[in-house]
Amino acid sequence: MRVYIATDHAGFRIKELVKSLFEKRGYEVIDLGPDSSDRVDYPDYAKKVALSVSRDPSSQGVLICGTGIGMSIAANKISGIRAAEVHDWYTAKMARAHNDANILCFGERVVGEGVVESIVQAWCETSFEGGRHAQRVAKIAYLEKGEDNGD
Ligand code: RB5
């Protein structure tokens, strides 16, 4: 599994820990920046990860900013992206199990390192359940295309 990761300045400090948590589970981690904690604009980095994941559909992404909110809003503008802002083990697990989220977003200013470890664990160990959840995810794709699925 390949995972693309990026942050803004407010998520930069925790990036190396998150990379190591994925690498120790055998993921190929591709760091799309930034290379320092200099101030940057989160949509620029959300775009890099979201476009990479949309072009490499079997991959996943991780985006970290201060809250996780800006990164998730921006990433979800890209077709095929289901970016989930999570706060803990449970929301990370549900993002994968029910929403088939393909980009994990959280805020470095919101969660501590222990919670980040449990978030990554839940994300990596949970698969999409499919079934009724697949029908719902398909309805999101209709919305993305601007089509009406009739419901
Ligand atoms: C940067 O100050 C902060 O606004 C950003 O990291 C993020 O939290 C935006 O959603």
XYZ file of N, CA and C and ligand atoms in Angstrom:
463
model
N 0.844 -1.197 0.000
C 0.000 0.000 0.000
C 0.881 1.250 0.000
N 0.554 2.179 -0.903
C 1.299 3.445 -0.976
C 0.486 4.522 -0.272
N 1.141 5.376 0.513
C 0.443 6.469 1.185
C 1.206 7.777 0.935
N 0.478 8.756 0.410
C 1.029 10.092 0.169
C 0.720 10.952 1.388
N 1.707 11.700 1.865
C 1.503 12.499 3.074
C 1.991 13.924 2.853
N 1.253 14.874 3.414
C 1.705 16.271 3.417
C 1.055 16.970 4.610
N 1.625 18.092 4.958
C 1.124 18.898 6.077
C 1.185 20.375 5.670
N 0.722 21.234 6.558
C 1.130 22.638 6.467
C 2.069 22.875 7.652
N 2.391 24.145 7.922
C 3.330 24.447 9.018
C 2.780 23.988 10.366
N 1.428 23.990 10.506
C 0.816 23.636 11.788
C 0.705 22.126 11.992
N 1.061 21.358 10.969
C 1.049 19.901 11.095
C 2.423 19.294 10.874
N 3.404 20.168 10.651
C 4.741 19.696 10.249
C 5.452 18.889 11.339
N 5.303 19.308 12.591
C 6.084 18.708 13.673
C 5.814 17.210 13.826
N 4.564 16.814 13.586
C 4.195 15.409 13.850
C 4.371 14.518 12.622
N 4.774 15.112 11.507
C 4.820 14.339 10.247
C 5.757 13.140 10.328
N 6.940 13.304 10.904
C 7.899 12.187 10.921
C 7.365 11.022 11.756
N 6.681 11.330 12.863
C 6.077 10.252 13.662
C 5.043 9.499 12.824
N 4.184 10.234 12.137
C 3.131 9.593 11.342
C 3.750 8.750 10.224
N 4.775 9.281 9.573
C 5.456 8.502 8.528
C 5.993 7.193 9.100
N 6.608 7.275 10.274
C 7.199 6.062 10.858
C 6.122 5.051 11.245
N 4.958 5.532 11.675
C 3.879 4.608 12.045
C 3.369 3.837 10.824
N 3.304 4.502 9.675
C 2.900 3.805 8.450
C 4.024 2.897 7.952
N 5.251 3.385 8.003
C 6.367 2.585 7.487
C 6.526 1.292 8.279
N 6.321 1.350 9.567
C 6.513 0.119 10.350
C 5.422 -0.906 10.064
N 4.328 -0.467 9.436
C 3.284 -1.402 9.007
C 3.476 -1.823 7.548
N 4.593 -1.452 6.945
C 4.917 -1.903 5.599
C 4.430 -1.014 4.477
N 3.896 0.156 4.801
C 3.437 1.082 3.768
C 4.633 1.747 3.092
N 4.488 2.035 1.798
C 5.443 2.886 1.091
C 4.956 4.328 1.288
N 5.739 5.147 1.979
C 5.306 6.503 2.313
C 5.991 7.501 1.374
N 5.181 8.313 0.699
C 5.716 9.341 -0.203
C 5.386 10.706 0.393
N 6.440 11.427 0.783
C 6.305 12.716 1.466
C 6.263 13.831 0.428
N 5.110 14.506 0.348
C 4.936 15.580 -0.637
C 5.146 16.962 -0.023
N 5.779 16.999 1.156
C 6.178 18.266 1.739
C 5.255 18.762 2.837
N 5.580 19.928 3.357
C 6.750 20.757 3.050
C 8.000 20.191 3.737
N 9.146 20.824 3.457
C 10.415 20.348 4.016
C 10.824 21.125 5.256
N 10.036 22.123 5.647
C 10.363 22.904 6.842
C 9.063 23.374 7.470
N 9.175 24.011 8.635
C 7.979 24.514 9.306
C 7.658 25.958 8.911
N 8.248 26.431 7.807
C 7.900 27.771 7.314
C 6.409 27.820 6.967
N 5.814 28.982 7.135
C 4.382 29.142 6.911
C 4.025 28.836 5.445
N 3.023 28.002 5.252
C 2.537 27.666 3.903
C 1.010 27.685 3.920
N 0.405 27.554 2.740
C -1.056 27.533 2.629
C -1.532 26.083 2.474
N -2.387 25.644 3.413
C -2.791 24.225 3.411
C -3.448 23.754 2.108
N -4.190 24.594 1.353
C -4.784 24.048 0.119
C -3.733 23.581 -0.896
N -2.550 24.206 -0.877
C -1.501 23.794 -1.827
C -1.068 22.355 -1.553
N -1.016 21.986 -0.278
C -0.567 20.634 0.086
C -1.715 19.632 0.034
N -2.914 20.075 0.326
C -4.087 19.211 0.132
C -4.193 18.825 -1.336
N -3.947 19.787 -2.211
C -4.018 19.526 -3.654
C -2.993 18.472 -4.069
N -1.773 18.587 -3.568
C -0.724 17.612 -3.954
C -1.131 16.190 -3.583
N -1.608 16.000 -2.359
C -1.965 14.645 -1.914
C -3.233 14.171 -2.606
N -4.239 15.031 -2.696
C -5.516 14.612 -3.289
C -5.353 14.244 -4.766
N -4.577 15.018 -5.509
C -4.354 14.680 -6.925
C -3.565 13.384 -7.043
N -2.602 13.174 -6.155
C -1.812 11.930 -6.195
C -2.697 10.724 -5.937
N -3.578 10.826 -4.947
C -4.457 9.697 -4.621
C -5.480 9.482 -5.741
N -5.993 10.559 -6.321
C -6.998 10.385 -7.386
C -6.374 9.745 -8.620
N -5.068 9.965 -8.840
C -4.385 9.371 -10.005
C -3.855 7.972 -9.716
N -3.876 7.583 -8.456
C -3.295 6.295 -8.013
C -4.345 5.662 -7.086
N -5.449 5.160 -7.678
C -6.648 4.826 -6.888
C -6.459 3.761 -5.805
N -5.419 2.955 -5.882
C -5.229 1.963 -4.817
C -4.449 2.535 -3.641
N -4.052 3.806 -3.753
C -3.258 4.425 -2.686
C -4.166 5.119 -1.672
N -3.548 5.625 -0.624
C -4.240 6.431 0.381
C -3.423 7.699 0.626
N -4.012 8.621 1.387
C -3.312 9.858 1.714
C -3.468 10.224 3.175
N -2.550 11.062 3.638
C -2.627 11.633 4.985
C -2.354 13.123 4.864
N -3.234 13.939 5.459
C -3.057 15.395 5.452
C -3.223 15.914 6.880
N -2.247 16.684 7.332
C -2.261 17.191 8.710
C -2.091 18.708 8.675
N -3.004 19.405 9.323
C -2.848 20.842 9.513
C -3.100 21.125 10.991
N -3.467 22.345 11.334
C -3.686 22.650 12.742
C -4.894 21.920 13.305
N -5.978 21.958 12.553
C -7.227 21.318 12.998
C -7.611 20.087 12.191
N -7.086 19.953 10.983
C -7.542 18.917 10.047
C -8.695 19.387 9.183
N -9.290 20.505 9.553
C -10.506 20.966 8.853
C -10.178 21.504 7.460
N -9.249 22.428 7.387
C -8.928 23.032 6.088
C -8.440 21.996 5.093
N -7.594 21.089 5.558
C -7.073 20.042 4.663
C -8.215 19.189 4.119
N -9.168 18.817 4.991
C -10.251 17.941 4.520
C -11.171 18.687 3.563
N -11.477 19.935 3.857
C -12.337 20.711 2.945
C -11.686 20.811 1.569
N -10.410 21.145 1.549
C -9.721 21.326 0.265
C -9.593 20.009 -0.489
N -9.190 18.939 0.202
C -8.977 17.642 -0.476
C -10.269 17.126 -1.083
N -11.394 17.380 -0.409
C -12.672 16.857 -0.905
C -13.174 17.575 -2.156
N -12.480 18.598 -2.600
C -12.831 19.255 -3.873
C -12.338 18.456 -5.069
N -11.451 17.492 -4.833
C -10.871 16.717 -5.940
C -11.708 15.456 -6.169
N -12.005 15.191 -7.431
C -12.848 14.054 -7.788
C -12.264 12.730 -7.274
N -13.136 11.928 -6.697
C -12.710 10.603 -6.223
C -12.148 10.601 -4.823
N -12.037 11.779 -4.226
C -11.452 11.861 -2.877
C -12.547 11.831 -1.819
N -12.321 10.973 -0.832
C -13.152 10.947 0.372
C -12.205 11.179 1.545
N -12.013 12.456 1.857
C -11.099 12.836 2.938
C -11.892 12.967 4.226
N -11.443 12.277 5.267
C -12.161 12.274 6.542
C -11.323 12.926 7.622
N -11.901 13.922 8.261
C -11.240 14.529 9.411
C -11.598 13.702 10.634
N -10.615 13.122 11.289
C -10.889 12.241 12.428
C -10.255 12.825 13.693
N -10.757 12.315 14.826
C -10.306 12.846 16.115
C -9.731 11.794 17.042
N -10.017 10.522 16.750
C -9.683 9.460 17.699
C -9.762 8.106 16.991
N -9.526 7.036 17.770
C -9.536 5.679 17.222
C -10.870 5.374 16.540
N -11.987 5.729 17.191
C -13.304 5.358 16.674
C -13.616 6.061 15.354
N -13.348 7.361 15.278
C -13.682 8.063 14.029
C -12.748 7.617 12.898
N -11.505 7.270 13.227
C -10.605 6.740 12.188
C -11.108 5.394 11.684
N -11.541 4.542 12.611
C -12.055 3.218 12.224
C -13.304 3.357 11.356
N -14.232 4.201 11.757
C -15.481 4.368 11.000
C -15.237 5.017 9.639
N -14.267 5.910 9.571
C -13.946 6.540 8.276
C -13.573 5.490 7.238
N -12.866 4.447 7.667
C -12.501 3.360 6.743
C -13.675 2.374 6.581
N -14.274 1.962 7.684
C -15.270 0.884 7.638
C -16.549 1.302 6.916
N -17.019 2.513 7.154
C -18.315 2.930 6.612
C -18.205 3.897 5.430
N -17.161 4.714 5.417
C -17.058 5.759 4.389
C -16.030 5.458 3.311
N -15.278 4.384 3.463
C -14.200 4.056 2.515
C -13.321 5.287 2.271
N -13.049 6.012 3.343
C -12.218 7.217 3.218
C -10.857 6.853 2.644
N -10.391 7.678 1.717
C -9.066 7.400 1.145
C -8.023 8.449 1.536
N -8.426 9.476 2.272
C -7.443 10.401 2.847
C -7.794 10.629 4.313
N -6.809 10.416 5.146
C -6.917 10.606 6.593
C -6.462 12.032 6.931
N -7.325 12.784 7.601
C -6.993 14.155 8.004
C -7.161 14.288 9.515
N -6.230 14.970 10.141
C -6.411 15.317 11.550
C -5.584 16.549 11.862
N -5.812 17.094 13.063
C -5.151 18.330 13.449
C -4.079 18.099 14.505
N -2.885 18.572 14.216
C -1.795 18.447 15.190
C -2.086 19.243 16.456
N -2.886 20.311 16.323
C -3.216 21.131 17.493
C -4.379 20.532 18.295
N -4.938 19.428 17.781
C -6.124 18.835 18.391
C -5.792 17.537 19.112
N -4.942 16.717 18.514
C -4.671 15.389 19.080
C -3.205 15.274 19.505
N -2.982 14.561 20.594
C -1.623 14.301 21.058
C -1.031 13.079 20.370
N 0.240 12.819 20.677
C 0.940 11.725 19.982
C 0.303 10.362 20.245
N -0.165 10.134 21.482
C -0.793 8.841 21.786
C -2.046 8.625 20.974
N -2.836 9.672 20.831
C -4.057 9.572 20.028
C -3.700 9.380 18.557
N -2.665 10.043 18.107
C -2.238 9.865 16.707
C -1.870 8.397 16.460
N -1.188 7.785 17.404
C -0.832 6.368 17.235
C -2.082 5.503 17.129
N -3.102 5.796 17.939
C -4.323 4.981 17.877
C -5.116 5.278 16.606
N -5.060 6.502 16.121
C -5.717 6.845 14.852
C -5.093 6.048 13.708
N -3.770 6.044 13.646
C -3.100 5.334 12.544
C -3.357 3.829 12.660
N -3.346 3.317 13.869
C -3.635 1.885 14.059
C -5.028 1.546 13.521
N -6.039 2.328 13.931
C -7.410 2.054 13.485
C -7.525 2.171 11.973
N -6.902 3.192 11.411
C -6.955 3.420 9.958
C -6.347 2.242 9.208
N -5.185 1.789 9.657
C -4.458 0.736 8.934
C -5.092 -0.638 9.119
N -5.758 -0.847 10.221
C -6.278 -2.191 10.518
C -7.738 -2.363 10.121
N -8.347 -1.347 9.529
C -9.774 -1.411 9.201
C -9.987 -1.367 7.700
N -10.812 -2.288 7.219
C -11.171 -2.316 5.795
C -12.598 -1.812 5.613
N -12.895 -1.367 4.412
C -14.251 -0.934 4.067
C -15.190 -2.142 4.160
N -16.329 -1.949 4.804
C -17.269 -3.056 4.995
C -18.123 -3.338 3.770
N -18.230 -2.382 2.838
C -19.043 -2.605 1.638
C -20.519 -2.721 1.986
N -21.242 -3.540 1.217
C -22.674 -3.751 1.477
C -23.450 -2.452 1.398
N -24.281 -2.203 2.407
C -25.112 -0.989 2.383
C -24.249 0.267 2.360
N -23.040 0.176 2.906
C -22.157 1.344 2.908
C -21.650 1.650 1.499
N -21.506 0.613 0.689
C -21.074 0.830 -0.700
C -22.145 1.604 -1.470
N -23.410 1.286 -1.207
C -24.492 2.027 -1.880
C -24.434 3.508 -1.505
N -24.127 3.774 -0.249
C -24.081 5.170 0.210
C -22.883 5.909 -0.370
N -21.761 5.214 -0.429
C -20.576 5.839 -1.029
C -20.829 6.104 -2.514
N -21.548 5.187 -3.170
C -21.884 5.399 -4.583
C -22.741 6.652 -4.747
N -23.613 6.928 -3.765
C -24.433 8.140 -3.837
C -23.578 9.397 -3.707
N -22.482 9.307 -2.961
C -21.558 10.448 -2.882
C -20.953 10.702 -4.264
N -20.626 9.627 -4.969
C -20.048 9.789 -6.317
C -21.050 10.453 -7.256
N -22.338 10.134 -7.104
C -23.365 10.820 -7.900
C -23.345 12.319 -7.607
N -23.286 12.659 -6.330
C -23.265 14.077 -5.959
C -22.065 14.777 -6.586
N -20.944 14.075 -6.588
C -19.704 14.644 -7.132
C -19.856 14.966 -8.617
N -20.598 14.093 -9.315
C -20.797 14.287 -10.763
C -21.924 15.269 -11.044
N -22.607 15.712 -9.987
C -23.735 16.616 -10.190
C -24.943 15.898 -10.738
N -24.977 14.552 -10.552
C -26.104 13.781 -11.067
C -27.082 13.477 -9.941
N -28.326 13.255 -10.328
C -29.364 12.901 -9.370
C -29.586 11.395 -9.464
N -29.419 10.696 -8.356
C -29.609 9.228 -8.414
C -31.065 8.831 -8.206
N -31.957 9.799 -8.105
C -33.384 9.502 -8.040
C -33.951 9.379 -6.637
N -33.126 9.280 -5.609
C -33.629 9.143 -4.232
C -33.935 10.507 -3.612
C -2.964 27.496 10.231
O -2.868 28.512 11.184
C -4.312 26.803 10.336
O -5.327 27.677 9.955
C -4.333 25.557 9.490
O -3.300 24.713 9.874
C -5.581 24.704 9.569
O -5.923 24.433 10.897
C -6.714 25.134 8.761
O -7.755 24.457 8.707
